[in-house]
mmCIF file of N, CA and C in Angstrom:
data_model
loop_
_atom_site.group_PDB
_atom_site.id
_atom_site.type_symbol
_atom_site.label_atom_id
_atom_site.label_comp_id
_atom_site.label_asym_id
_atom_site.label_seq_id
_atom_site.Cartn_x
_atom_site.Cartn_y
_atom_site.Cartn_z
ATOM 1 N N UNK F 92 -109.082 39.295 -7.492
ATOM 2 C CA UNK F 92 -109.320 40.784 -7.061
ATOM 3 C C UNK F 92 -109.247 41.734 -7.950
ATOM 4 N N UNK F 93 -110.123 42.655 -8.032
ATOM 5 C CA UNK F 93 -109.671 43.977 -9.264
ATOM 6 C C UNK F 93 -108.769 44.619 -8.650
ATOM 7 N N UNK F 94 -108.591 45.725 -9.797
ATOM 8 C CA UNK F 94 -107.277 46.490 -9.544
ATOM 9 C C UNK F 94 -107.642 47.473 -8.159
ATOM 10 N N UNK F 95 -108.987 48.030 -8.267
ATOM 11 C CA UNK F 95 -109.401 48.922 -7.190
ATOM 12 C C UNK F 95 -109.568 48.104 -5.947
ATOM 13 N N UNK F 96 -109.699 46.737 -5.818
ATOM 14 C CA UNK F 96 -109.468 46.318 -4.425
ATOM 15 C C UNK F 96 -108.158 46.151 -4.025
ATOM 16 N N UNK F 97 -107.183 45.936 -5.104
ATOM 17 C CA UNK F 97 -105.819 45.756 -4.756
ATOM 18 C C UNK F 97 -105.080 47.106 -4.267
ATOM 19 N N UNK F 98 -105.684 48.423 -4.886
ATOM 20 C CA UNK F 98 -105.125 49.504 -4.477
ATOM 21 C C UNK F 98 -105.719 49.926 -2.878
ATOM 22 N N UNK F 99 -106.878 49.356 -2.764
ATOM 23 C CA UNK F 99 -107.614 49.880 -1.516
ATOM 24 C C UNK F 99 -106.644 48.750 -0.114
ATOM 25 N N UNK F 100 -106.257 47.824 -0.682
ATOM 26 C CA UNK F 100 -105.893 46.804 0.328
ATOM 27 C C UNK F 100 -104.312 47.365 0.495
ATOM 28 N N UNK F 101 -103.416 47.763 -0.707
ATOM 29 C CA UNK F 101 -102.228 48.353 -0.602
ATOM 30 C C UNK F 101 -102.372 49.665 0.296
ATOM 31 N N UNK F 102 -103.166 50.431 0.012
ATOM 32 C CA UNK F 102 -103.410 51.784 1.104
ATOM 33 C C UNK F 102 -103.773 51.371 2.528
ATOM 34 N N UNK F 103 -104.419 50.405 2.624
ATOM 35 C CA UNK F 103 -104.902 49.915 4.022
ATOM 36 C C UNK F 103 -103.582 49.379 4.534
ATOM 37 N N UNK F 104 -102.582 48.725 3.878
ATOM 38 C CA UNK F 104 -101.346 48.186 4.364
ATOM 39 C C UNK F 104 -100.279 49.019 4.613
ATOM 40 N N UNK F 105 -100.502 50.104 3.771
ATOM 41 C CA UNK F 105 -99.278 51.305 3.838
ATOM 42 C C UNK F 105 -99.891 52.028 5.155
ATOM 43 N N UNK F 106 -100.826 52.275 5.649
ATOM 44 C CA UNK F 106 -101.401 52.755 6.959
ATOM 45 C C UNK F 106 -100.770 52.065 7.957
ATOM 46 N N UNK F 107 -100.911 51.000 7.938
ATOM 47 C CA UNK F 107 -100.471 49.993 8.892
ATOM 48 C C UNK F 107 -99.133 50.093 9.232
ATOM 49 N N UNK F 108 -98.288 50.337 8.005
ATOM 50 C CA UNK F 108 -96.989 50.239 8.318
ATOM 51 C C UNK F 108 -96.478 51.500 9.022
ATOM 52 N N UNK F 109 -97.237 52.688 8.550
ATOM 53 C CA UNK F 109 -96.986 53.939 9.099
ATOM 54 C C UNK F 109 -97.266 53.944 10.639
ATOM 55 N N UNK F 110 -98.263 53.143 11.165
ATOM 56 C CA UNK F 110 -98.808 52.952 12.414
ATOM 57 C C UNK F 110 -97.650 52.302 12.999
ATOM 58 N N UNK F 111 -97.093 51.314 12.678
ATOM 59 C CA UNK F 111 -96.289 50.435 13.378
ATOM 60 C C UNK F 111 -94.963 50.855 13.489
ATOM 61 N N UNK F 112 -94.539 51.670 12.361
ATOM 62 C CA UNK F 112 -93.081 52.608 12.483
ATOM 63 C C UNK F 112 -93.399 53.649 13.687
ATOM 64 N N UNK F 113 -94.715 54.292 13.522
ATOM 65 C CA UNK F 113 -94.871 55.482 14.612
ATOM 66 C C UNK F 113 -94.648 54.954 16.160
ATOM 67 N N UNK F 114 -95.402 53.707 16.441
ATOM 68 C CA UNK F 114 -95.563 53.075 17.834
ATOM 69 C C UNK F 114 -93.775 52.316 17.935
ATOM 70 N N UNK F 115 -93.221 51.942 16.832
ATOM 71 C CA UNK F 115 -91.978 51.311 17.238
ATOM 72 C C UNK F 115 -90.859 52.527 17.643
ATOM 73 N N UNK F 116 -90.920 53.515 17.069
ATOM 74 C CA UNK F 116 -89.866 54.582 16.928
ATOM 75 C C UNK F 116 -90.311 55.737 17.855
ATOM 76 N N UNK F 117 -91.642 55.653 18.081
ATOM 77 C CA UNK F 117 -92.323 56.987 18.831
ATOM 78 C C UNK F 117 -92.385 56.644 20.498
ATOM 79 N N UNK F 118 -92.635 55.205 20.621
ATOM 80 C CA UNK F 118 -92.766 54.950 22.185
ATOM 81 C C UNK F 118 -90.959 55.050 22.879
ATOM 82 N N UNK F 119 -90.331 54.430 22.235
ATOM 83 C CA UNK F 119 -88.938 54.563 22.789
ATOM 84 C C UNK F 119 -88.640 56.144 23.078
ATOM 85 N N UNK F 120 -88.742 56.924 21.955
ATOM 86 C CA UNK F 120 -88.452 58.450 21.834
ATOM 87 C C UNK F 120 -89.065 59.101 22.892
ATOM 88 N N UNK F 121 -90.460 58.883 23.135
ATOM 89 C CA UNK F 121 -91.324 59.442 24.193
ATOM 90 C C UNK F 121 -90.556 59.168 25.609
ATOM 91 N N UNK F 122 -90.604 57.736 25.972
ATOM 92 C CA UNK F 122 -89.995 57.364 26.927
ATOM 93 C C UNK F 122 -88.536 57.972 27.566
ATOM 94 N N UNK F 123 -87.765 58.194 26.552
ATOM 95 C CA UNK F 123 -86.280 58.683 26.815
ATOM 96 C C UNK F 123 -86.808 60.281 27.049
ATOM 97 N N UNK F 124 -87.547 61.041 26.304
ATOM 98 C CA UNK F 124 -88.237 62.238 26.435
ATOM 99 C C UNK F 124 -88.749 62.457 27.913
ATOM 100 N N UNK F 125 -89.540 61.504 28.561
ATOM 101 C CA UNK F 125 -90.166 61.578 29.659
ATOM 102 C C UNK F 125 -89.098 61.474 30.802
ATOM 103 N N UNK F 126 -87.861 60.533 30.551
ATOM 104 C CA UNK F 126 -87.192 60.347 31.598
ATOM 105 C C UNK F 126 -86.101 61.763 31.601
ATOM 106 N N UNK F 127 -85.842 62.215 30.426
ATOM 107 C CA UNK F 127 -85.164 63.272 30.607
ATOM 108 C C UNK F 127 -85.822 64.604 31.050
ATOM 109 N N UNK F 128 -87.171 64.563 31.014
ATOM 110 C CA UNK F 128 -87.735 65.946 31.542
ATOM 111 C C UNK F 128 -87.958 65.681 32.896
ATOM 112 N N UNK F 129 -88.180 64.497 33.385
ATOM 113 C CA UNK F 129 -88.329 64.294 34.835
ATOM 114 C C UNK F 129 -86.897 64.558 35.504
ATOM 115 N N UNK F 130 -85.963 64.418 35.016
ATOM 116 C CA UNK F 130 -84.640 64.767 35.736
ATOM 117 C C UNK F 130 -84.501 66.263 35.450
ATOM 118 N N UNK F 131 -84.669 66.951 34.327
ATOM 119 C CA UNK F 131 -84.391 68.460 34.134
ATOM 120 C C UNK F 131 -85.482 69.119 35.064
ATOM 121 N N UNK F 132 -86.806 68.718 35.217
ATOM 122 C CA UNK F 132 -87.682 69.193 36.196
ATOM 123 C C UNK F 132 -87.133 69.475 37.450
ATOM 124 N N UNK F 133 -86.504 68.281 38.041
ATOM 125 C CA UNK F 133 -86.110 68.217 39.387
ATOM 126 C C UNK F 133 -84.901 68.734 39.538
ATOM 127 N N UNK F 134 -84.024 68.822 38.352
ATOM 128 C CA UNK F 134 -82.839 69.800 38.726
ATOM 129 C C UNK F 134 -82.987 71.000 38.596
ATOM 130 N N UNK F 135 -83.995 71.638 38.191
ATOM 131 C CA UNK F 135 -84.475 73.112 37.855
ATOM 132 C C UNK F 135 -85.512 73.563 39.169
ATOM 133 N N UNK F 136 -85.950 72.452 39.800
ATOM 134 C CA UNK F 136 -86.772 72.856 41.186
ATOM 135 C C UNK F 136 -86.156 73.576 42.014
ATOM 136 N N UNK F 137 -87.014 74.361 42.718
ATOM 137 C CA UNK F 137 -86.453 75.215 43.732
ATOM 138 C C UNK F 137 -87.637 74.914 44.921
ATOM 139 N N UNK F 138 -87.077 74.945 46.112
ATOM 140 C CA UNK F 138 -87.779 74.942 47.274
ATOM 141 C C UNK F 138 -87.621 76.066 48.197
ATOM 142 N N UNK F 139 -88.681 76.717 48.791
ATOM 143 C CA UNK F 139 -88.728 77.772 49.907
ATOM 144 C C UNK F 139 -88.615 77.233 51.073
ATOM 145 N N UNK F 140 -87.123 77.562 51.709
ATOM 146 C CA UNK F 140 -86.884 77.235 52.949
ATOM 147 C C UNK F 140 -86.800 78.464 53.864
ATOM 148 N N UNK F 141 -87.595 78.702 54.930
ATOM 149 C CA UNK F 141 -87.879 79.655 56.006
ATOM 150 C C UNK F 141 -86.913 79.677 57.282
ATOM 151 N N UNK F 142 -86.305 78.390 57.502
ATOM 152 C CA UNK F 142 -85.485 78.267 58.878
ATOM 153 C C UNK F 142 -84.263 77.392 58.629
ATOM 154 N N UNK F 143 -83.679 77.286 59.410
ATOM 155 C CA UNK F 143 -82.273 76.448 59.355
ATOM 156 C C UNK F 143 -82.881 74.888 59.352
ATOM 157 N N UNK F 144 -83.904 74.367 60.082
ATOM 158 C CA UNK F 144 -84.168 73.200 60.309
ATOM 159 C C UNK F 144 -84.941 72.713 58.718
ATOM 160 N N UNK F 145 -85.309 73.910 58.033
ATOM 161 C CA UNK F 145 -85.776 73.576 56.588
ATOM 162 C C UNK F 145 -84.744 72.881 55.902
ATOM 163 N N UNK F 146 -83.411 73.296 55.953
ATOM 164 C CA UNK F 146 -82.354 72.856 55.095
ATOM 165 C C UNK F 146 -81.953 71.491 55.268
ATOM 166 N N UNK F 147 -82.354 70.903 56.668
ATOM 167 C CA UNK F 147 -82.074 69.500 57.024
ATOM 168 C C UNK F 147 -82.578 68.425 55.874
ATOM 169 N N UNK F 148 -83.764 68.832 55.344
ATOM 170 C CA UNK F 148 -84.348 67.874 54.385
ATOM 171 C C UNK F 148 -85.096 68.720 53.120
ATOM 172 N N UNK F 149 -84.163 69.200 51.912
ATOM 173 C CA UNK F 149 -84.845 69.853 50.918
ATOM 174 C C UNK F 149 -85.547 68.896 50.048
ATOM 175 N N UNK F 150 -86.647 69.106 49.630
ATOM 176 C CA UNK F 150 -87.288 67.867 48.980
ATOM 177 C C UNK F 150 -87.612 68.535 47.246
ATOM 178 N N UNK F 151 -87.238 67.914 46.609
ATOM 179 C CA UNK F 151 -87.352 68.341 45.205
ATOM 180 C C UNK F 151 -87.858 67.213 43.996
ATOM 181 N N UNK F 152 -88.456 67.819 43.047
ATOM 182 C CA UNK F 152 -88.875 66.754 42.127
ATOM 183 C C UNK F 152 -90.563 67.390 41.870
ATOM 184 N N UNK F 153 -90.999 67.314 40.826
ATOM 185 C CA UNK F 153 -92.408 67.655 40.498
ATOM 186 C C UNK F 153 -92.951 66.661 39.593
ATOM 187 N N UNK F 154 -93.970 66.173 39.575
ATOM 188 C CA UNK F 154 -95.199 66.352 40.758
ATOM 189 C C UNK F 154 -94.816 65.716 41.986
ATOM 190 N N UNK F 155 -94.130 64.820 42.143
ATOM 191 C CA UNK F 155 -93.840 63.893 43.262
ATOM 192 C C UNK F 155 -92.558 64.097 43.463
ATOM 193 N N UNK F 156 -92.143 64.345 44.973
ATOM 194 C CA UNK F 156 -91.016 64.659 45.383
ATOM 195 C C UNK F 156 -90.119 63.051 45.343
ATOM 196 N N UNK F 157 -88.836 63.425 44.660
ATOM 197 C CA UNK F 157 -88.040 62.132 44.607
ATOM 198 C C UNK F 157 -86.612 62.485 45.209
ATOM 199 N N UNK F 158 -86.200 63.510 45.200
ATOM 200 C CA UNK F 158 -84.861 63.871 45.624
ATOM 201 C C UNK F 158 -85.054 64.688 47.098
ATOM 202 N N UNK F 159 -84.094 63.869 47.849
ATOM 203 C CA UNK F 159 -84.053 64.458 49.455
ATOM 204 C C UNK F 159 -82.832 64.991 49.541
ATOM 205 N N UNK F 160 -82.262 66.177 49.707
ATOM 206 C CA UNK F 160 -80.961 66.671 50.029
ATOM 207 C C UNK F 160 -80.770 67.355 51.515
ATOM 208 N N UNK F 161 -79.829 66.868 52.077
ATOM 209 C CA UNK F 161 -79.494 67.645 53.584
ATOM 210 C C UNK F 161 -78.604 68.782 52.996
ATOM 211 N N UNK F 162 -78.974 69.765 53.064
ATOM 212 C CA UNK F 162 -78.269 71.189 52.744
ATOM 213 C C UNK F 162 -77.957 72.121 53.902
ATOM 214 N N UNK F 163 -78.002 71.300 55.270
ATOM 215 C CA UNK F 163 -77.715 72.091 56.523
ATOM 216 C C UNK F 163 -76.351 72.575 56.354
ATOM 217 N N UNK F 164 -75.436 72.102 55.985
ATOM 218 C CA UNK F 164 -73.872 72.716 56.044
ATOM 219 C C UNK F 164 -73.866 74.159 55.311
ATOM 220 N N UNK F 165 -74.895 74.514 54.715
ATOM 221 C CA UNK F 165 -74.787 75.729 53.736
ATOM 222 C C UNK F 165 -75.666 76.915 54.985
ATOM 223 N N UNK F 166 -75.309 78.119 54.810
ATOM 224 C CA UNK F 166 -75.661 79.174 55.537
ATOM 225 C C UNK F 166 -76.321 80.613 54.830
ATOM 226 N N UNK F 167 -77.466 80.222 54.110
ATOM 227 C CA UNK F 167 -77.871 81.166 53.368
ATOM 228 C C UNK F 167 -78.817 82.120 54.018
ATOM 229 N N UNK F 168 -79.103 83.311 53.783
ATOM 230 C CA UNK F 168 -80.022 84.207 54.535
ATOM 231 C C UNK F 168 -81.567 83.429 54.270
ATOM 232 N N UNK F 169 -82.370 83.825 55.459
ATOM 233 C CA UNK F 169 -83.794 83.130 55.297
ATOM 234 C C UNK F 169 -84.606 84.345 54.987
ATOM 235 N N UNK F 170 -85.720 84.040 54.586
ATOM 236 C CA UNK F 170 -86.247 82.908 53.800
ATOM 237 C C UNK F 170 -85.427 82.730 52.267
ATOM 238 N N UNK F 171 -85.627 81.824 51.990
ATOM 239 C CA UNK F 171 -84.849 81.570 50.748
ATOM 240 C C UNK F 171 -85.117 80.539 49.937
ATOM 241 N N UNK F 172 -84.971 80.559 48.451
ATOM 242 C CA UNK F 172 -85.023 79.284 47.588
ATOM 243 C C UNK F 172 -83.947 78.358 47.301
ATOM 244 N N UNK F 173 -83.995 77.394 47.679
ATOM 245 C CA UNK F 173 -82.612 76.533 47.167
ATOM 246 C C UNK F 173 -83.079 75.351 46.378
ATOM 247 N N UNK F 174 -82.211 74.921 45.663
ATOM 248 C CA UNK F 174 -82.213 73.895 44.391
ATOM 249 C C UNK F 174 -81.226 72.723 44.635
ATOM 250 N N UNK F 175 -81.384 72.073 43.908
ATOM 251 C CA UNK F 175 -80.109 70.811 43.752
ATOM 252 C C UNK F 175 -78.738 71.528 43.951
ATOM 253 N N UNK F 176 -78.063 71.029 44.911
ATOM 254 C CA UNK F 176 -76.604 71.434 45.104
ATOM 255 C C UNK F 176 -75.727 69.907 44.958
ATOM 256 N N UNK F 177 -74.650 70.056 44.736
ATOM 257 C CA UNK F 177 -73.571 69.094 44.467
ATOM 258 C C UNK F 177 -74.093 67.900 45.466
ATOM 259 N N UNK F 178 -74.155 66.679 44.957
ATOM 260 C CA UNK F 178 -74.387 65.517 45.652
ATOM 261 C C UNK F 178 -72.990 65.136 46.408
ATOM 262 N N UNK F 179 -71.887 65.552 46.058
ATOM 263 C CA UNK F 179 -70.664 65.277 46.677
ATOM 264 C C UNK F 179 -70.483 65.995 48.056
ATOM 265 N N UNK F 180 -71.112 67.191 48.083
ATOM 266 C CA UNK F 180 -71.058 68.083 49.325
ATOM 267 C C UNK F 180 -72.414 68.011 50.183
ATOM 268 N N UNK F 181 -73.443 67.794 49.762
ATOM 269 C CA UNK F 181 -74.665 67.288 50.583
ATOM 270 C C UNK F 181 -75.345 66.063 50.327
ATOM 271 N N UNK F 182 -75.499 65.222 51.500
ATOM 272 C CA UNK F 182 -76.217 64.083 51.352
ATOM 273 C C UNK F 182 -77.342 63.928 50.555
ATOM 274 N N UNK F 183 -77.400 63.140 49.575
ATOM 275 C CA UNK F 183 -78.692 63.177 48.945
ATOM 276 C C UNK F 183 -79.329 61.679 48.979
ATOM 277 N N UNK F 184 -80.725 61.729 49.080
ATOM 278 C CA UNK F 184 -81.416 60.543 48.674
ATOM 279 C C UNK F 184 -82.408 60.552 47.916
ATOM 280 N N UNK F 185 -82.509 59.377 47.026
ATOM 281 C CA UNK F 185 -83.216 59.228 46.093
ATOM 282 C C UNK F 185 -84.345 58.250 45.936
ATOM 283 N N UNK F 186 -85.690 58.473 45.374
ATOM 284 C CA UNK F 186 -86.895 57.643 45.415
ATOM 285 C C UNK F 186 -87.091 57.104 44.112
ATOM 286 N N UNK F 187 -86.482 56.150 43.743
ATOM 287 C CA UNK F 187 -86.876 55.570 42.702
ATOM 288 C C UNK F 187 -87.976 55.594 41.910
ATOM 289 N N UNK F 188 -89.052 54.903 42.805
ATOM 290 C CA UNK F 188 -90.396 54.717 42.336
ATOM 291 C C UNK F 188 -91.241 56.040 42.298
ATOM 292 N N UNK F 189 -90.846 56.975 42.932
ATOM 293 C CA UNK F 189 -91.439 58.267 42.482
ATOM 294 C C UNK F 189 -90.907 59.147 41.327
ATOM 295 N N UNK F 190 -89.633 58.778 41.204
ATOM 296 C CA UNK F 190 -89.001 59.261 39.691
ATOM 297 C C UNK F 190 -89.669 58.550 38.499
ATOM 298 N N UNK F 191 -89.998 57.406 38.908
ATOM 299 C CA UNK F 191 -90.606 56.674 37.574
ATOM 300 C C UNK F 191 -92.233 56.890 37.490
ATOM 301 N N UNK F 192 -92.642 57.150 38.504
ATOM 302 C CA UNK F 192 -93.987 57.566 38.491
ATOM 303 C C UNK F 192 -94.103 58.952 37.697
ATOM 304 N N UNK F 193 -93.089 59.904 38.104
ATOM 305 C CA UNK F 193 -93.030 61.169 37.456
ATOM 306 C C UNK F 193 -92.770 60.856 35.868
ATOM 307 N N UNK F 194 -91.896 60.211 35.573
ATOM 308 C CA UNK F 194 -91.576 59.947 34.401
ATOM 309 C C UNK F 194 -92.876 59.271 33.343
ATOM 310 N N UNK F 195 -93.543 58.717 34.311
ATOM 311 C CA UNK F 195 -94.721 57.967 33.536
ATOM 312 C C UNK F 195 -95.775 58.944 33.483
ATOM 313 N N UNK F 196 -95.700 60.042 34.313
ATOM 314 C CA UNK F 196 -96.814 61.085 34.161
ATOM 315 C C UNK F 196 -96.491 61.704 32.813
ATOM 316 N N UNK F 197 -95.340 62.217 32.614
ATOM 317 C CA UNK F 197 -94.682 62.698 31.392
ATOM 318 C C UNK F 197 -94.974 62.021 30.269
ATOM 319 N N UNK F 198 -94.845 60.798 30.220
ATOM 320 C CA UNK F 198 -95.132 59.786 29.232
ATOM 321 C C UNK F 198 -96.517 59.649 28.721
ATOM 322 N N UNK F 199 -97.460 59.460 29.720
ATOM 323 C CA UNK F 199 -98.665 59.321 29.538
ATOM 324 C C UNK F 199 -99.209 61.077 28.738
ATOM 325 N N UNK F 200 -98.797 61.908 29.209
ATOM 326 C CA UNK F 200 -99.265 63.216 28.750
ATOM 327 C C UNK F 200 -98.723 63.461 27.361
ATOM 328 N N UNK F 201 -97.319 63.168 27.228
ATOM 329 C CA UNK F 201 -96.742 63.215 25.447
ATOM 330 C C UNK F 201 -97.682 62.113 24.702
ATOM 331 N N UNK F 202 -97.933 60.961 25.481
ATOM 332 C CA UNK F 202 -98.491 60.159 24.316
ATOM 333 C C UNK F 202 -99.964 60.288 24.116
ATOM 334 N N UNK F 203 -100.555 60.817 25.049
ATOM 335 C CA UNK F 203 -101.992 61.583 24.758
ATOM 336 C C UNK F 203 -102.014 62.705 23.557
ATOM 337 N N UNK F 204 -100.945 63.493 23.796
ATOM 338 C CA UNK F 204 -100.933 64.653 22.887
ATOM 339 C C UNK F 204 -100.630 64.051 21.664
ATOM 340 N N UNK F 205 -99.830 63.126 21.623
ATOM 341 C CA UNK F 205 -99.350 62.462 20.110
ATOM 342 C C UNK F 205 -100.682 62.005 19.584
ATOM 343 N N UNK F 206 -101.441 61.157 20.419
ATOM 344 C CA UNK F 206 -102.776 60.634 19.845
ATOM 345 C C UNK F 206 -103.419 61.673 19.339
ATOM 346 N N UNK F 207 -103.720 62.665 20.168
ATOM 347 C CA UNK F 207 -104.760 63.652 19.777
ATOM 348 C C UNK F 207 -104.255 64.375 18.625
ATOM 349 N N UNK F 208 -102.813 64.789 18.422
ATOM 350 C CA UNK F 208 -102.611 65.290 16.935
ATOM 351 C C UNK F 208 -102.853 64.342 15.755
ATOM 352 N N UNK F 209 -102.402 62.963 16.015
ATOM 353 C CA UNK F 209 -102.474 62.063 14.895
ATOM 354 C C UNK F 209 -103.961 62.162 14.619
ATOM 355 N N UNK F 210 -104.921 62.087 15.583
ATOM 356 C CA UNK F 210 -106.432 62.070 15.131
ATOM 357 C C UNK F 210 -106.812 63.113 14.481
ATOM 358 N N UNK F 211 -106.339 64.339 14.846
ATOM 359 C CA UNK F 211 -106.753 65.719 14.112
ATOM 360 C C UNK F 211 -106.321 65.671 12.816
ATOM 361 N N UNK F 212 -104.869 65.298 12.493
ATOM 362 C CA UNK F 212 -104.404 65.167 11.140
ATOM 363 C C UNK F 212 -105.156 64.022 10.453
ATOM 364 N N UNK F 213 -105.458 62.893 10.932
ATOM 365 C CA UNK F 213 -105.919 62.053 10.110
ATOM 366 C C UNK F 213 -107.473 62.264 9.797
ATOM 367 N N UNK F 214 -108.169 63.083 10.602
ATOM 368 C CA UNK F 214 -109.571 63.510 10.141
ATOM 369 C C UNK F 214 -109.213 64.798 9.258
ATOM 370 N N UNK F 215 -108.430 65.568 9.315
ATOM 371 C CA UNK F 215 -108.447 66.552 8.392
ATOM 372 C C UNK F 215 -108.036 65.958 7.021
ATOM 373 N N UNK F 216 -107.024 64.907 7.031
ATOM 374 C CA UNK F 216 -106.723 64.453 5.709
ATOM 375 C C UNK F 216 -107.872 63.589 5.232
ATOM 376 N N UNK F 217 -108.752 63.155 6.088
ATOM 377 C CA UNK F 217 -109.951 62.384 5.585
ATOM 378 C C UNK F 217 -110.925 63.217 5.016
ATOM 379 N N UNK F 218 -111.062 64.420 5.855
ATOM 380 C CA UNK F 218 -112.007 65.373 5.250
ATOM 381 C C UNK F 218 -111.568 65.990 3.947
ATOM 382 N N UNK F 219 -110.218 66.392 3.710
ATOM 383 C CA UNK F 219 -109.965 66.795 2.399
ATOM 384 C C UNK F 219 -109.918 65.952 1.144
ATOM 385 N N UNK F 220 -109.656 64.434 1.663
ATOM 386 C CA UNK F 220 -109.822 63.635 0.578
ATOM 387 C C UNK F 220 -111.241 63.332 0.074
ATOM 388 N N UNK F 221 -112.057 63.513 1.224
ATOM 389 C CA UNK F 221 -113.791 63.404 0.708
ATOM 390 C C UNK F 221 -114.165 64.674 -0.232
ATOM 391 N N UNK F 222 -113.797 66.004 0.402
ATOM 392 C CA UNK F 222 -113.912 67.037 -0.449
ATOM 393 C C UNK F 222 -113.614 67.189 -1.719
ATOM 394 N N UNK F 223 -112.155 66.565 -2.117
ATOM 395 C CA UNK F 223 -111.737 66.814 -3.629
ATOM 396 C C UNK F 223 -111.925 65.396 -4.170
ATOM 397 N N UNK F 224 -112.867 64.402 -3.695
ATOM 398 C CA UNK F 224 -113.004 63.223 -4.276
ATOM 399 C C UNK F 224 -114.089 63.517 -5.648
ATOM 400 N N UNK F 225 -113.813 62.785 -6.756
ATOM 401 C CA UNK F 225 -114.805 62.925 -7.587
ATOM 402 C C UNK F 225 -116.425 62.390 -7.317
ATOM 403 N N UNK F 226 -117.437 63.118 -7.368
ATOM 404 C CA UNK F 226 -118.559 62.326 -7.421
ATOM 405 C C UNK F 226 -119.178 61.483 -8.023
#
C-alpha cells in the first residue's frame, strides 16, 4: 500500500470510530432524554374538567394518555384545568405500554433530528473539502 492509500484507510477508520462512539453514547443518552421528556410532559399536562363527573378520571399524558387519576375528592370551581396531583391523596393508575410508546415517539423524533443534523454537517464538511482541495 502506498502512503496515500494508508492515509485514506486511516481517515475512513477514524470516521467509523466517531460513528461507533456516537451510536454507543448517543443512543442511551437519547433514550434517557426520551423517558425524561415523557415524564415531564405528563407531569405538566393539564386537562379541562367541566363538571364533577370529569374529576372521577382525569387523563394525563401526551400524545397518548398513560396517567389516570381520580381527583373527585377535590372541589374546584368548574370549568377548570387540572393537572397531576399527589398520588398519595388521589388514586392513580398508570399504563406502562402507553408511557413506553410516548417515550419511543420522542426517541424517534430526537434520533431523526440527530441524523438530519449529522447528514447536514457531513454534507457541509464534504462541500468545504471539495471547494478547498487543490485542483
